[in-house]
CSV table of C-alpha atoms and ligand atoms in Angstrom, one decimal:
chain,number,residue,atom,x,y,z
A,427,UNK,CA,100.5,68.1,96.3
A,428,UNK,CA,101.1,70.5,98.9
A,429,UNK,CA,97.1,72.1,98.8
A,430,UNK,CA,95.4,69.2,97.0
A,431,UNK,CA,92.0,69.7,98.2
A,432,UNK,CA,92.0,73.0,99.9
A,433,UNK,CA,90.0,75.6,98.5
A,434,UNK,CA,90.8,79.0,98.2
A,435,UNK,CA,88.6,82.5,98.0
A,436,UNK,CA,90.8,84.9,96.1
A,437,UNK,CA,89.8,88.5,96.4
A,438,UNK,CA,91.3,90.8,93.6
A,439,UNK,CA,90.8,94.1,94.2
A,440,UNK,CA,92.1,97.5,92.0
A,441,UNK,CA,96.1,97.8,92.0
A,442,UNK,CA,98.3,97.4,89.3
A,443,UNK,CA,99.9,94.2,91.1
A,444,UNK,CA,96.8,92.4,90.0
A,445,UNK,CA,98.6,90.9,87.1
A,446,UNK,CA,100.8,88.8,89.6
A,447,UNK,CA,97.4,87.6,91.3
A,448,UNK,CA,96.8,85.7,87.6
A,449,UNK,CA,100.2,83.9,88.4
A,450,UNK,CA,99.1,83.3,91.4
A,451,UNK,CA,95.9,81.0,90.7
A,452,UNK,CA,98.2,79.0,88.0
A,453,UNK,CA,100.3,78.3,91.1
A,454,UNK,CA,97.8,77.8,93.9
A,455,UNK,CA,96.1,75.5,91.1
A,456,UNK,CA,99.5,73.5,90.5
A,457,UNK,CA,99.5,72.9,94.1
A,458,UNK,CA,96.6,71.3,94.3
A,459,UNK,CA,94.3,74.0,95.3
A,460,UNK,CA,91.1,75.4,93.8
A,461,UNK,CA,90.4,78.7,93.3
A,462,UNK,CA,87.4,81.0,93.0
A,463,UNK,CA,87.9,84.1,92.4
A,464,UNK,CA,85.9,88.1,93.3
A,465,UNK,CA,86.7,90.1,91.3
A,466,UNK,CA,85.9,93.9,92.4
A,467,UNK,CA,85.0,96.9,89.9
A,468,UNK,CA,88.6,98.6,90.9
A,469,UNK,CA,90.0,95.3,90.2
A,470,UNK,CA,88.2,94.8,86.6
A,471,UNK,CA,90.0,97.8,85.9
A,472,UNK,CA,93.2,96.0,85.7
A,473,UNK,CA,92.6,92.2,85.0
A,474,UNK,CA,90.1,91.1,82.7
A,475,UNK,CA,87.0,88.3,84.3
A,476,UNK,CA,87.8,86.0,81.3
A,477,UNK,CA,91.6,85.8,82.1
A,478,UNK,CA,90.5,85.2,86.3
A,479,UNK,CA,87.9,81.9,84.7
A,480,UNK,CA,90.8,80.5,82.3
A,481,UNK,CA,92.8,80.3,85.2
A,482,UNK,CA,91.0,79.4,87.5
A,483,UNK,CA,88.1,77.0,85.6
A,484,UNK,CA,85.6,78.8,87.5
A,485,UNK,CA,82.9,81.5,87.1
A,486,UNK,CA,84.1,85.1,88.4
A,487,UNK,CA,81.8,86.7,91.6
A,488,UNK,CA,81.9,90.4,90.5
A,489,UNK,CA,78.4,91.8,91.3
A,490,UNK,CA,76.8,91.6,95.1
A,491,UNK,CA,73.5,92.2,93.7
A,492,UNK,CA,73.8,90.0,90.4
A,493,UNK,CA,71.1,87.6,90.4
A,494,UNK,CA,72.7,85.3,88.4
A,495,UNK,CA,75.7,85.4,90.7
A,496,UNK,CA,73.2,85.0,93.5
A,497,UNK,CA,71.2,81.9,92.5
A,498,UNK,CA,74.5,80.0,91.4
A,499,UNK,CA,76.3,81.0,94.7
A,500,UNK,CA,74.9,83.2,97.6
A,501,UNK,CA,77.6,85.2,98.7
A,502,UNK,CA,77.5,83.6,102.3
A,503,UNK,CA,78.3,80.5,100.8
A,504,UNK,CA,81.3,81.8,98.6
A,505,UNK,CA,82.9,83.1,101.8
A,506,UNK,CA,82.5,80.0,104.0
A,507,UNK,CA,82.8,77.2,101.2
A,508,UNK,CA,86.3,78.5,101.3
A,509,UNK,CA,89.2,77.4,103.7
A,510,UNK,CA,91.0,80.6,103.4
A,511,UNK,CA,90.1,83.8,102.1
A,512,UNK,CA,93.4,85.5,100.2
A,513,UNK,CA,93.0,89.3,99.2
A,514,UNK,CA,95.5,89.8,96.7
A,515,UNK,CA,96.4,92.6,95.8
A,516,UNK,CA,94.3,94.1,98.9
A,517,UNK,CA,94.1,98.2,98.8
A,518,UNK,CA,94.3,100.9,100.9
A,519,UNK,CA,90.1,101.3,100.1
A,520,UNK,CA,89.6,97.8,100.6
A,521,UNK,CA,91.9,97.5,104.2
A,522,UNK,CA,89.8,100.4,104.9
A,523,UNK,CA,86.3,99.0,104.3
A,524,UNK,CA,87.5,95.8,106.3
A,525,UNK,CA,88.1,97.7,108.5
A,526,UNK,CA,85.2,99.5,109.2
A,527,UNK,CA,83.4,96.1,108.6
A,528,UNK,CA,81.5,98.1,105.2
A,529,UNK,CA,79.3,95.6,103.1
A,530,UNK,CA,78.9,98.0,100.3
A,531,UNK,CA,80.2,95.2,97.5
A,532,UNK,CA,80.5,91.2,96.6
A,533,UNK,CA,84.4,91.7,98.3
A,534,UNK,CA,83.5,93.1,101.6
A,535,UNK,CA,80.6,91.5,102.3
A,536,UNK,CA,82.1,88.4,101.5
A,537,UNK,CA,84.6,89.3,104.1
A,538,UNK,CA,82.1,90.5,107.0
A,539,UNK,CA,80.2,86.8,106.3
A,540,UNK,CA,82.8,84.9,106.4
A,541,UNK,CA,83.6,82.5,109.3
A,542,UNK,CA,87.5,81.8,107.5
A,543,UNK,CA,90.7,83.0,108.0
A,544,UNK,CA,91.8,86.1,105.9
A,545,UNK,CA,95.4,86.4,104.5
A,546,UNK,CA,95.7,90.1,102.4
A,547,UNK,CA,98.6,91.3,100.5
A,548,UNK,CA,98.3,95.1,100.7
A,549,UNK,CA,99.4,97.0,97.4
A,550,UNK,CA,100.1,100.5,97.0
A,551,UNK,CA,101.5,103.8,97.2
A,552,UNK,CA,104.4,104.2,100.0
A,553,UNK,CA,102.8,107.2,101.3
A,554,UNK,CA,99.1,105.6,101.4
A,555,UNK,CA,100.9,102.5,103.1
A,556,UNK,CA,102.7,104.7,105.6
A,557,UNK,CA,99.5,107.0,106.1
A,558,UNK,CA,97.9,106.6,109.7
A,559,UNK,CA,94.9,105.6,108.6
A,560,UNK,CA,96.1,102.7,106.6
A,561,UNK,CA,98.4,101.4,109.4
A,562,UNK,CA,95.5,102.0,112.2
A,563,UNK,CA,93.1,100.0,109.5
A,564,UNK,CA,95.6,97.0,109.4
A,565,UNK,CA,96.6,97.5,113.4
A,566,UNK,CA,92.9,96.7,113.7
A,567,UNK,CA,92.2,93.8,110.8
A,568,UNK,CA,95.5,92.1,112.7
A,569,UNK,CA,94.7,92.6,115.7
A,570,UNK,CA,91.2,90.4,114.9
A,571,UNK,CA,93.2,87.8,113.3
A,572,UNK,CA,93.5,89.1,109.9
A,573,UNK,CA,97.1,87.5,108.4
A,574,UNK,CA,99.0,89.9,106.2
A,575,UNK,CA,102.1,88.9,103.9
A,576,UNK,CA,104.2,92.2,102.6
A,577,UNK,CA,104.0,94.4,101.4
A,578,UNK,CA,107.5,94.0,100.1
A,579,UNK,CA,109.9,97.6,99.4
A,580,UNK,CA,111.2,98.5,96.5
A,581,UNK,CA,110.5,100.2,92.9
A,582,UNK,CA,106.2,100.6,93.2
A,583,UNK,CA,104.5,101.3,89.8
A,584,UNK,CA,104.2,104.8,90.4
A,585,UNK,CA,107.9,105.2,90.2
A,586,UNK,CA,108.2,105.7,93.5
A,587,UNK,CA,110.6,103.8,96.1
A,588,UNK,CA,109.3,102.1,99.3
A,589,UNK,CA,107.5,100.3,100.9
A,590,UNK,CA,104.2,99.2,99.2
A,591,UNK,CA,104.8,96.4,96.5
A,592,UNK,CA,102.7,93.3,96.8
A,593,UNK,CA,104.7,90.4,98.1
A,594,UNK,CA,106.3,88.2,95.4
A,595,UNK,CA,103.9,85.6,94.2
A,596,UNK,CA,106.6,82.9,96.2
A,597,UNK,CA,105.8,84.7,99.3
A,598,UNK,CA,102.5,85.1,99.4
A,599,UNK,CA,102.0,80.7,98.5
A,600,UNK,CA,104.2,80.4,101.6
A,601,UNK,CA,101.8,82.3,103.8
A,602,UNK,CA,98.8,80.4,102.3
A,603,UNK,CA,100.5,77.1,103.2
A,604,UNK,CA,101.5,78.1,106.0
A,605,UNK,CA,97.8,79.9,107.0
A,606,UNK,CA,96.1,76.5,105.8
A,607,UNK,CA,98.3,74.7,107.6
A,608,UNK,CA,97.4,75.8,110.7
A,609,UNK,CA,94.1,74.7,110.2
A,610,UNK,CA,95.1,71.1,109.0
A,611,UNK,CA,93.8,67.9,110.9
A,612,UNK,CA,96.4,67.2,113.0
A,613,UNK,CA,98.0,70.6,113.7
A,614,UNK,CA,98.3,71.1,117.9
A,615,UNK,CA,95.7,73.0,119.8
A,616,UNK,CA,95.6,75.0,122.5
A,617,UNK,CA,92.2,73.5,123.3
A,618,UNK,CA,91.5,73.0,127.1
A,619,UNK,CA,94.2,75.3,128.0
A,620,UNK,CA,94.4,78.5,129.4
A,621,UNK,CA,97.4,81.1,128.9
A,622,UNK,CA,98.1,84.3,130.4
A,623,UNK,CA,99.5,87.5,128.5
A,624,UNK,CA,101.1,90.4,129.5
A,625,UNK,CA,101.3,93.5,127.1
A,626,UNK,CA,102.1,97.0,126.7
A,627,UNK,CA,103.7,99.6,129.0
A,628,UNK,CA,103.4,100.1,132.4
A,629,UNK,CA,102.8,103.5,134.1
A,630,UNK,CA,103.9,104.5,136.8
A,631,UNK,CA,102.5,107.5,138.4
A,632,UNK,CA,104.3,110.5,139.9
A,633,UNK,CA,101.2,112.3,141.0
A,634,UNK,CA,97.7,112.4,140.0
A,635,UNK,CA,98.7,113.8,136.7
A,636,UNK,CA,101.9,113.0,135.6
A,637,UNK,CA,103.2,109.3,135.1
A,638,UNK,CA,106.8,107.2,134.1
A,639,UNK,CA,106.1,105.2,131.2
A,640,UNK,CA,107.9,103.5,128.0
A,641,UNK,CA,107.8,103.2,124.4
A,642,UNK,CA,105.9,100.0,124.0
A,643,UNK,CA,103.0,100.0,121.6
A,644,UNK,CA,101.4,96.4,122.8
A,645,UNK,CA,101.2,94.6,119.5
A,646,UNK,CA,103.6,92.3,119.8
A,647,UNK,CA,102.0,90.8,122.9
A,648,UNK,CA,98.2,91.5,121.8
A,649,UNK,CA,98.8,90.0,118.7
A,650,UNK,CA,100.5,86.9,120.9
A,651,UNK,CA,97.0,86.6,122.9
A,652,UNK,CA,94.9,86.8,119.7
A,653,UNK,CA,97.1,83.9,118.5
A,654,UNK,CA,97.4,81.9,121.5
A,655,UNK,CA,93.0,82.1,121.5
A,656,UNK,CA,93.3,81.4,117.7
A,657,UNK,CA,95.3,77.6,118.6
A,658,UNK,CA,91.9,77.0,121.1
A,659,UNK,CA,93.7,78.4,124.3
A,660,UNK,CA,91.6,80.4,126.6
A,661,UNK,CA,93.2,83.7,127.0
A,662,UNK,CA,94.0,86.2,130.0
A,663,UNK,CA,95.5,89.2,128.4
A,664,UNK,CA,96.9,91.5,131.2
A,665,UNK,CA,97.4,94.6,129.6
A,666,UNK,CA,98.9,98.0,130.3
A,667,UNK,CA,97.7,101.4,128.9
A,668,UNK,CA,97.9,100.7,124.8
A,669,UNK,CA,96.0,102.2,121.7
A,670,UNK,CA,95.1,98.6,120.5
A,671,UNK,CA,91.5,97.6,120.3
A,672,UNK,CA,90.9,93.9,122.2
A,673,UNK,CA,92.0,91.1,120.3
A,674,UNK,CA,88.6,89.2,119.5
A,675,UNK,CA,88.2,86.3,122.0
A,676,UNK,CA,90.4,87.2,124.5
A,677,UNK,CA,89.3,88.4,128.2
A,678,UNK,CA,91.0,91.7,128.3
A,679,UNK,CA,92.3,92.8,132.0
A,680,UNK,CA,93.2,96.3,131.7
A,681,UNK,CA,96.0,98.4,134.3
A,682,UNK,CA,97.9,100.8,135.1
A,683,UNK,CA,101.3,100.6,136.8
A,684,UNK,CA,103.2,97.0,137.0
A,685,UNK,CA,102.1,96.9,140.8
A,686,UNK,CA,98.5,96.3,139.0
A,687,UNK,CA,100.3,94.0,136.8
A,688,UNK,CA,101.5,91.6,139.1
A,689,UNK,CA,97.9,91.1,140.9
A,690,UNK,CA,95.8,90.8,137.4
A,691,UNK,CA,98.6,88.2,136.9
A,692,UNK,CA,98.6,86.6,140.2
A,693,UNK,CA,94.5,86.7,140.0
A,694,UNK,CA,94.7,85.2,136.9
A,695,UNK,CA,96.3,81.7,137.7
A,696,UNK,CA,96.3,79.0,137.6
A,697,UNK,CA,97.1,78.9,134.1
A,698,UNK,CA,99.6,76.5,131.7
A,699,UNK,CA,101.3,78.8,129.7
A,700,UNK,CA,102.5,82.7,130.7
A,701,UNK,CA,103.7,84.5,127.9
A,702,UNK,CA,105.5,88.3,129.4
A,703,UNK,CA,105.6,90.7,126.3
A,704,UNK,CA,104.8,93.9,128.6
A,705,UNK,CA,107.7,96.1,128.9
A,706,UNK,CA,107.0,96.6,132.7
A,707,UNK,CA,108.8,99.7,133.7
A,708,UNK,CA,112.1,98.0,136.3
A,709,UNK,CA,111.0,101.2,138.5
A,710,UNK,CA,107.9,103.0,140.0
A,711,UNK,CA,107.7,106.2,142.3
A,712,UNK,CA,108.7,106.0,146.1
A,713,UNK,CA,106.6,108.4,147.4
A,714,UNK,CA,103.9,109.3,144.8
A,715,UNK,CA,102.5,113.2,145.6
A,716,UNK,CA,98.9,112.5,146.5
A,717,UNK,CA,98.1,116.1,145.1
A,718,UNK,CA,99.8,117.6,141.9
A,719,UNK,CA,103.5,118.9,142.2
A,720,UNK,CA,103.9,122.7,142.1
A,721,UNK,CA,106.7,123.9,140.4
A,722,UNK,CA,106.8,126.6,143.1
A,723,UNK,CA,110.5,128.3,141.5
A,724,UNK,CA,112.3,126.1,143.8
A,725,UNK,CA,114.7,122.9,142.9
A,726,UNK,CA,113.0,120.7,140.6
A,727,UNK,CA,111.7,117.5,142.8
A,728,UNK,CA,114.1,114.5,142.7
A,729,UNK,CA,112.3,111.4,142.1
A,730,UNK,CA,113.0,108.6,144.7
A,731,UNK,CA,113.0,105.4,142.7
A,732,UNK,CA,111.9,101.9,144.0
A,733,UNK,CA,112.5,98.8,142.5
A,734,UNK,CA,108.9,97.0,141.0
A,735,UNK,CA,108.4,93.6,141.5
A,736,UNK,CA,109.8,91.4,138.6
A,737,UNK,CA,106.7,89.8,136.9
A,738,UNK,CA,108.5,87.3,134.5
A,739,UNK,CA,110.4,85.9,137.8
A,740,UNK,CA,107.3,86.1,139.9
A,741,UNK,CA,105.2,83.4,137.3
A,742,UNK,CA,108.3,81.6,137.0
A,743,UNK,CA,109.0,80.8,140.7
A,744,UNK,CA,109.0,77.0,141.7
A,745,UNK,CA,105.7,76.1,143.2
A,746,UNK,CA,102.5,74.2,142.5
A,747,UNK,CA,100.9,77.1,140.7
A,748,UNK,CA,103.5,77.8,138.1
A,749,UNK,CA,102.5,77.2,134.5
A,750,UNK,CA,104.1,74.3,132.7
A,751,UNK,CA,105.7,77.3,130.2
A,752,UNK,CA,107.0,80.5,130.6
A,753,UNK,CA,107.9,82.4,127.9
A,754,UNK,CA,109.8,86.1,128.7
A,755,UNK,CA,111.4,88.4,126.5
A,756,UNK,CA,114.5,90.2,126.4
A,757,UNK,CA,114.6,93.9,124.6
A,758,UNK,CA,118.1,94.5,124.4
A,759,UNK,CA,119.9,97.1,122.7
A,760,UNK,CA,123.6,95.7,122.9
A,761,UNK,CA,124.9,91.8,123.5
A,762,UNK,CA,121.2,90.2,122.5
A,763,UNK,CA,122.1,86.7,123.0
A,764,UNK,CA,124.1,87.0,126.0
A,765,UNK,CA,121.6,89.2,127.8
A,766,UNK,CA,118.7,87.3,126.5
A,767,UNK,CA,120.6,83.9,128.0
A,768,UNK,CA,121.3,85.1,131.3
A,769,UNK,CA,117.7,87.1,131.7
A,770,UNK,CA,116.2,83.3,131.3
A,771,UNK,CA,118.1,81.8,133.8
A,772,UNK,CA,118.1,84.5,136.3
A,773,UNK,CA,114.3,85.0,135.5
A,774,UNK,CA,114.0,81.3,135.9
A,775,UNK,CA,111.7,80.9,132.4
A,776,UNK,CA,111.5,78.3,130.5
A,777,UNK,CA,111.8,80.4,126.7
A,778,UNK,CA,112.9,83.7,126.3
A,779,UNK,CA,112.2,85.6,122.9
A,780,UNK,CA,115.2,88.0,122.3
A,781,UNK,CA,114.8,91.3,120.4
A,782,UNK,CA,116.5,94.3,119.3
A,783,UNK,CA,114.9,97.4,120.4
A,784,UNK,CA,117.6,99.9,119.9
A,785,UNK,CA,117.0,102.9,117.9
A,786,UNK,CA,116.5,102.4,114.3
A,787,UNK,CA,115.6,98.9,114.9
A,788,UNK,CA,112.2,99.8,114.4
A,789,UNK,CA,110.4,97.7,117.1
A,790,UNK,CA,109.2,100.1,119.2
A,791,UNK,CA,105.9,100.5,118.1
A,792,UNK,CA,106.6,99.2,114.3
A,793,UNK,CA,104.8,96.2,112.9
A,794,UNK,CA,108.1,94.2,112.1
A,795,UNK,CA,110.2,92.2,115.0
A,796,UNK,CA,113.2,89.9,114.0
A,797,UNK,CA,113.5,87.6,116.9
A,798,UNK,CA,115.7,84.7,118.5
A,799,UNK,CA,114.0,82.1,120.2
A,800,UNK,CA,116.5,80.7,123.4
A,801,UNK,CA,115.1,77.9,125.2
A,802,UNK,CA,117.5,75.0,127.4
A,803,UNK,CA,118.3,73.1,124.6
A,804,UNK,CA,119.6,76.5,123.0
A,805,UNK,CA,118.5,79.4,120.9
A,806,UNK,CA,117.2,79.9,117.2
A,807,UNK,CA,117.1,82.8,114.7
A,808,UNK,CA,113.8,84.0,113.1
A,809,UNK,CA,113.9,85.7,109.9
A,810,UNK,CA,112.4,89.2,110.0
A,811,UNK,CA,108.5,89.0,110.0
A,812,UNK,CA,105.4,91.0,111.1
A,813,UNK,CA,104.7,90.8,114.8
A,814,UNK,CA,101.5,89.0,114.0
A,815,UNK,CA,104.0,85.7,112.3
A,816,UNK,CA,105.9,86.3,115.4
A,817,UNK,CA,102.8,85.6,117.6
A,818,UNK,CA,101.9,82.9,115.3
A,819,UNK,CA,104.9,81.4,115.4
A,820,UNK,CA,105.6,81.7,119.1
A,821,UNK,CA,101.6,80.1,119.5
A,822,UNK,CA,102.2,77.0,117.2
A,823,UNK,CA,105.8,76.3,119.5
A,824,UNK,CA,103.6,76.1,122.0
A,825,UNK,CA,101.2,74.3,120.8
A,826,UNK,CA,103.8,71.9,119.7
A,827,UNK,CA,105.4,71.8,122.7
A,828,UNK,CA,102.2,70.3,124.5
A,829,UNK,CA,101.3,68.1,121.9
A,830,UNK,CA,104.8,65.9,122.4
A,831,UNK,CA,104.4,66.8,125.6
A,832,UNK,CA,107.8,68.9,125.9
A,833,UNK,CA,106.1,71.3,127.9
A,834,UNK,CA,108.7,71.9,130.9
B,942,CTP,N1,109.5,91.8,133.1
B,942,CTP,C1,108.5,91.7,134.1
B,942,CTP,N2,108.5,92.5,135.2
B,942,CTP,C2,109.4,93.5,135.3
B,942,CTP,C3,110.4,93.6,134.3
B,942,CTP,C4,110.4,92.8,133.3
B,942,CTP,O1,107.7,90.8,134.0
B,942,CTP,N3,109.3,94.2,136.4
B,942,CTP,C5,109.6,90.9,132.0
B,942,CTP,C6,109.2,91.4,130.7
B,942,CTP,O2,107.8,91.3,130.4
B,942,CTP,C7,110.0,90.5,129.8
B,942,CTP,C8,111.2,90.2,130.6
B,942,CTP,O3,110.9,90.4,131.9
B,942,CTP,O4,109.4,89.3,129.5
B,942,CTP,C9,112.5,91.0,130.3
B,942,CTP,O5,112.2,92.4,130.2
B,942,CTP,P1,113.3,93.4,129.8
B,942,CTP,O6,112.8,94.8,129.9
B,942,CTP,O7,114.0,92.9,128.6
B,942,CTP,O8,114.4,93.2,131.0
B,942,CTP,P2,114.5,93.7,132.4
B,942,CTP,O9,114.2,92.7,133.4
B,942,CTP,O10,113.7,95.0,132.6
B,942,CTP,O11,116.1,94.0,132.5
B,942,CTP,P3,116.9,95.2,131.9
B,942,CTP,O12,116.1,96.4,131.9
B,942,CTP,O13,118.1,95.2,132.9
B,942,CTP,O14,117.4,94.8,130.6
């Protein structure tokens, strides 16, 4: 059976999709898996203790200060007797609270204790989902590790359409299988291997106040590093100006303009792997005004552009100190393949991730990426996924590829 012997935490909080989270521990249990289940006071609102039990053959955690909860199983130990923690449905409240690392029932401070990996399933309202605070709550969870499935669009409960429907029950198994996989005996490490990241923008300054930059929000390449450390790698993460907080775990070099890049980079080395997700900017300012421009009423000032140094080509040059793997990426907004094909050879890396960032793709700064892996031996298709299974993804190819040794 696919989970026989892995045990799973499952954290129900209050939405209506707490019904499918019953289906759920029949399934997780068919598969070998057991279950125990928290069960919060928003959540009792919906499903019933008794029906979580029957399911699940196992007392229901509900109170943090319940001594009868607490002499049969400290709450420490219900987080880290676990091998995955899966908050299902997981709301806005709850996100939030995680957040904000709260402790203020048996849910979250199971989830502050805990030393496990966290899957959620967010539930709830479109407009909650697409608030700021929501997405800056799960920009952070994610950005410490925190796997998410869904939320899945469509018809919510609240008649509304869009986005905010917890993830079929099929789709949130495959993430647990796939989350517990990753921590199977066997699975490749990064262990004893150190990787450098670049991520974010670069900007590029036109005089003490006023700078070039681009639309790149970072999380595709901080959420890379966070995943790389994750496998065991040690992690340089080289990153321009972003929002993000620091992935946990990762040594964070912070610049400016890709001139800065390059050096962090260069200081960086030796490394094995280099993964370039920064969207460096291709130009930077000849002749940047060492005081601020005046606007004077004359012509506007024409910019004199210089080329920047190409980052990607620079770690993938022949020579003793390149790492075993490169990995670029190509944003392209017309011709992916084909651009993305001759980018790797003229870059000279090794794999080259291909997306689509033109308007209405929703990369820039979104959460989702859909992807195409093009290596030598030729290219594969990713089905559209967060950015975090992107990085997850990308890290256990790597990993992969040094286990067999394939590592160019
Ligand atoms: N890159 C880099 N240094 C640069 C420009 C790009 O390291 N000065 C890296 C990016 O991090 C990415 C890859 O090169 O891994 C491709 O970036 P992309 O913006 O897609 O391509 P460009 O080289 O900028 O080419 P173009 O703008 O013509 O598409």
């Amino acid at each position: 059976m696919a989970l026989s012997g892995r045990r799973v935490l499952l954290i129900v909080s209050g939405g209506i999709a707490a019904y499918k989270s019953l289906d759920l521990i029949r399934r997780l249990r068919d598969r070998g898996a057991s279950v125990r289940c928290i069960l919060t006071r928003g959540g009792a609102e919906f499903v019933t203790p008794l029906s979580l039990a029957a399911l699940s053959g196992e007392p229901v955690y509900q109170d943090l200060f319940s001594l009868k909860d607490e002499t049969e199983m400290g709450h420490i130990r219900l987080s880290r007797d676990a091998d995955l923690i899966v908050v299902a449905p997981a709301t806005a409240d709850l996100l939030a609270r995680m957040a904000a690392g709260l402790a203020d029932d048996l849910a979250a401070t199971a989830l502050l204790a805990t030393d496990k990996p966290v899957l959620v399933a967010p539930a709830m309202n479109t407009r909650m989902w697409d608030h700021p605070a929501t997405r800056a709550n799960m920009a952070v969870l994610e950005s410490r590790g925190v796997l998410r499935v869904g939320p899945a669009a469509g018809e919510l409960a609240c008649g509304e359409v869009g986005e905010g429907r917890m993830a079929e029950v099929a789709d949130i198994l495959a993430a647990i299988e796939d989350a517990l996989g990753r921590d199977s005996p066997g699975e490749p490490s990064l262990a004893g291997l150190h990787a450098v990241v670049t991520s974010g923008p670069t900007h590029e300054p036109i005089d003490p106040v006023r700078y070039i930059a681009n639309r790149s929000s970072g999380k595709q390449g901080h959420a890379i590093a966070a995943a790389l450390a994750r496998l065991g790698a040690r992690v340089t993460l080289v990153s321009g100006p972003t929002a993000l907080p620091d992935p946990s775990g990762v040594e964070v070099v912070r610049v400016e303009s890709a001139l800065e890049m390059l050096a962090a980079c260069r200081a960086a080395l030796p490394a094995h792997i280099a993964v370039c997700a920064a969207a460096v900017a291709d130009w930077r300012v000849a002749n940047v005004g060492a005081g601020k421009l005046k606007k004077g009423g004359g012509a506007p000032p024409a910019l004199e552009l210089v080329l920047n140094p190409d980052i990607l080509a620079h770690l993938s040059a022949p020579g003793p100190g390149r790492p075993a793997l490169v990995v670029g990426f190509a944003a392209e907004t017309g011709d992916l393949l084909a651009n993305a094909r001759s980018k790797r050879e003229t870059k000279g890396c090794d794999w080259i991730v291909a997306n689509n960032v033109s308007t209405g793709s929703g990369t820039f700064g979104g959460d989702a990426n859909t992807v195409h892996l093009l290596s030598a031996d030729g290219s594969e298709s990713w089905p559209p996924m967060s950015k975090a299974e992107v990085a997850r993804r990308l890290a256990r190819r790597i990993a992969g590829a040094f286990a067999v040794g394939a590592a160019p």
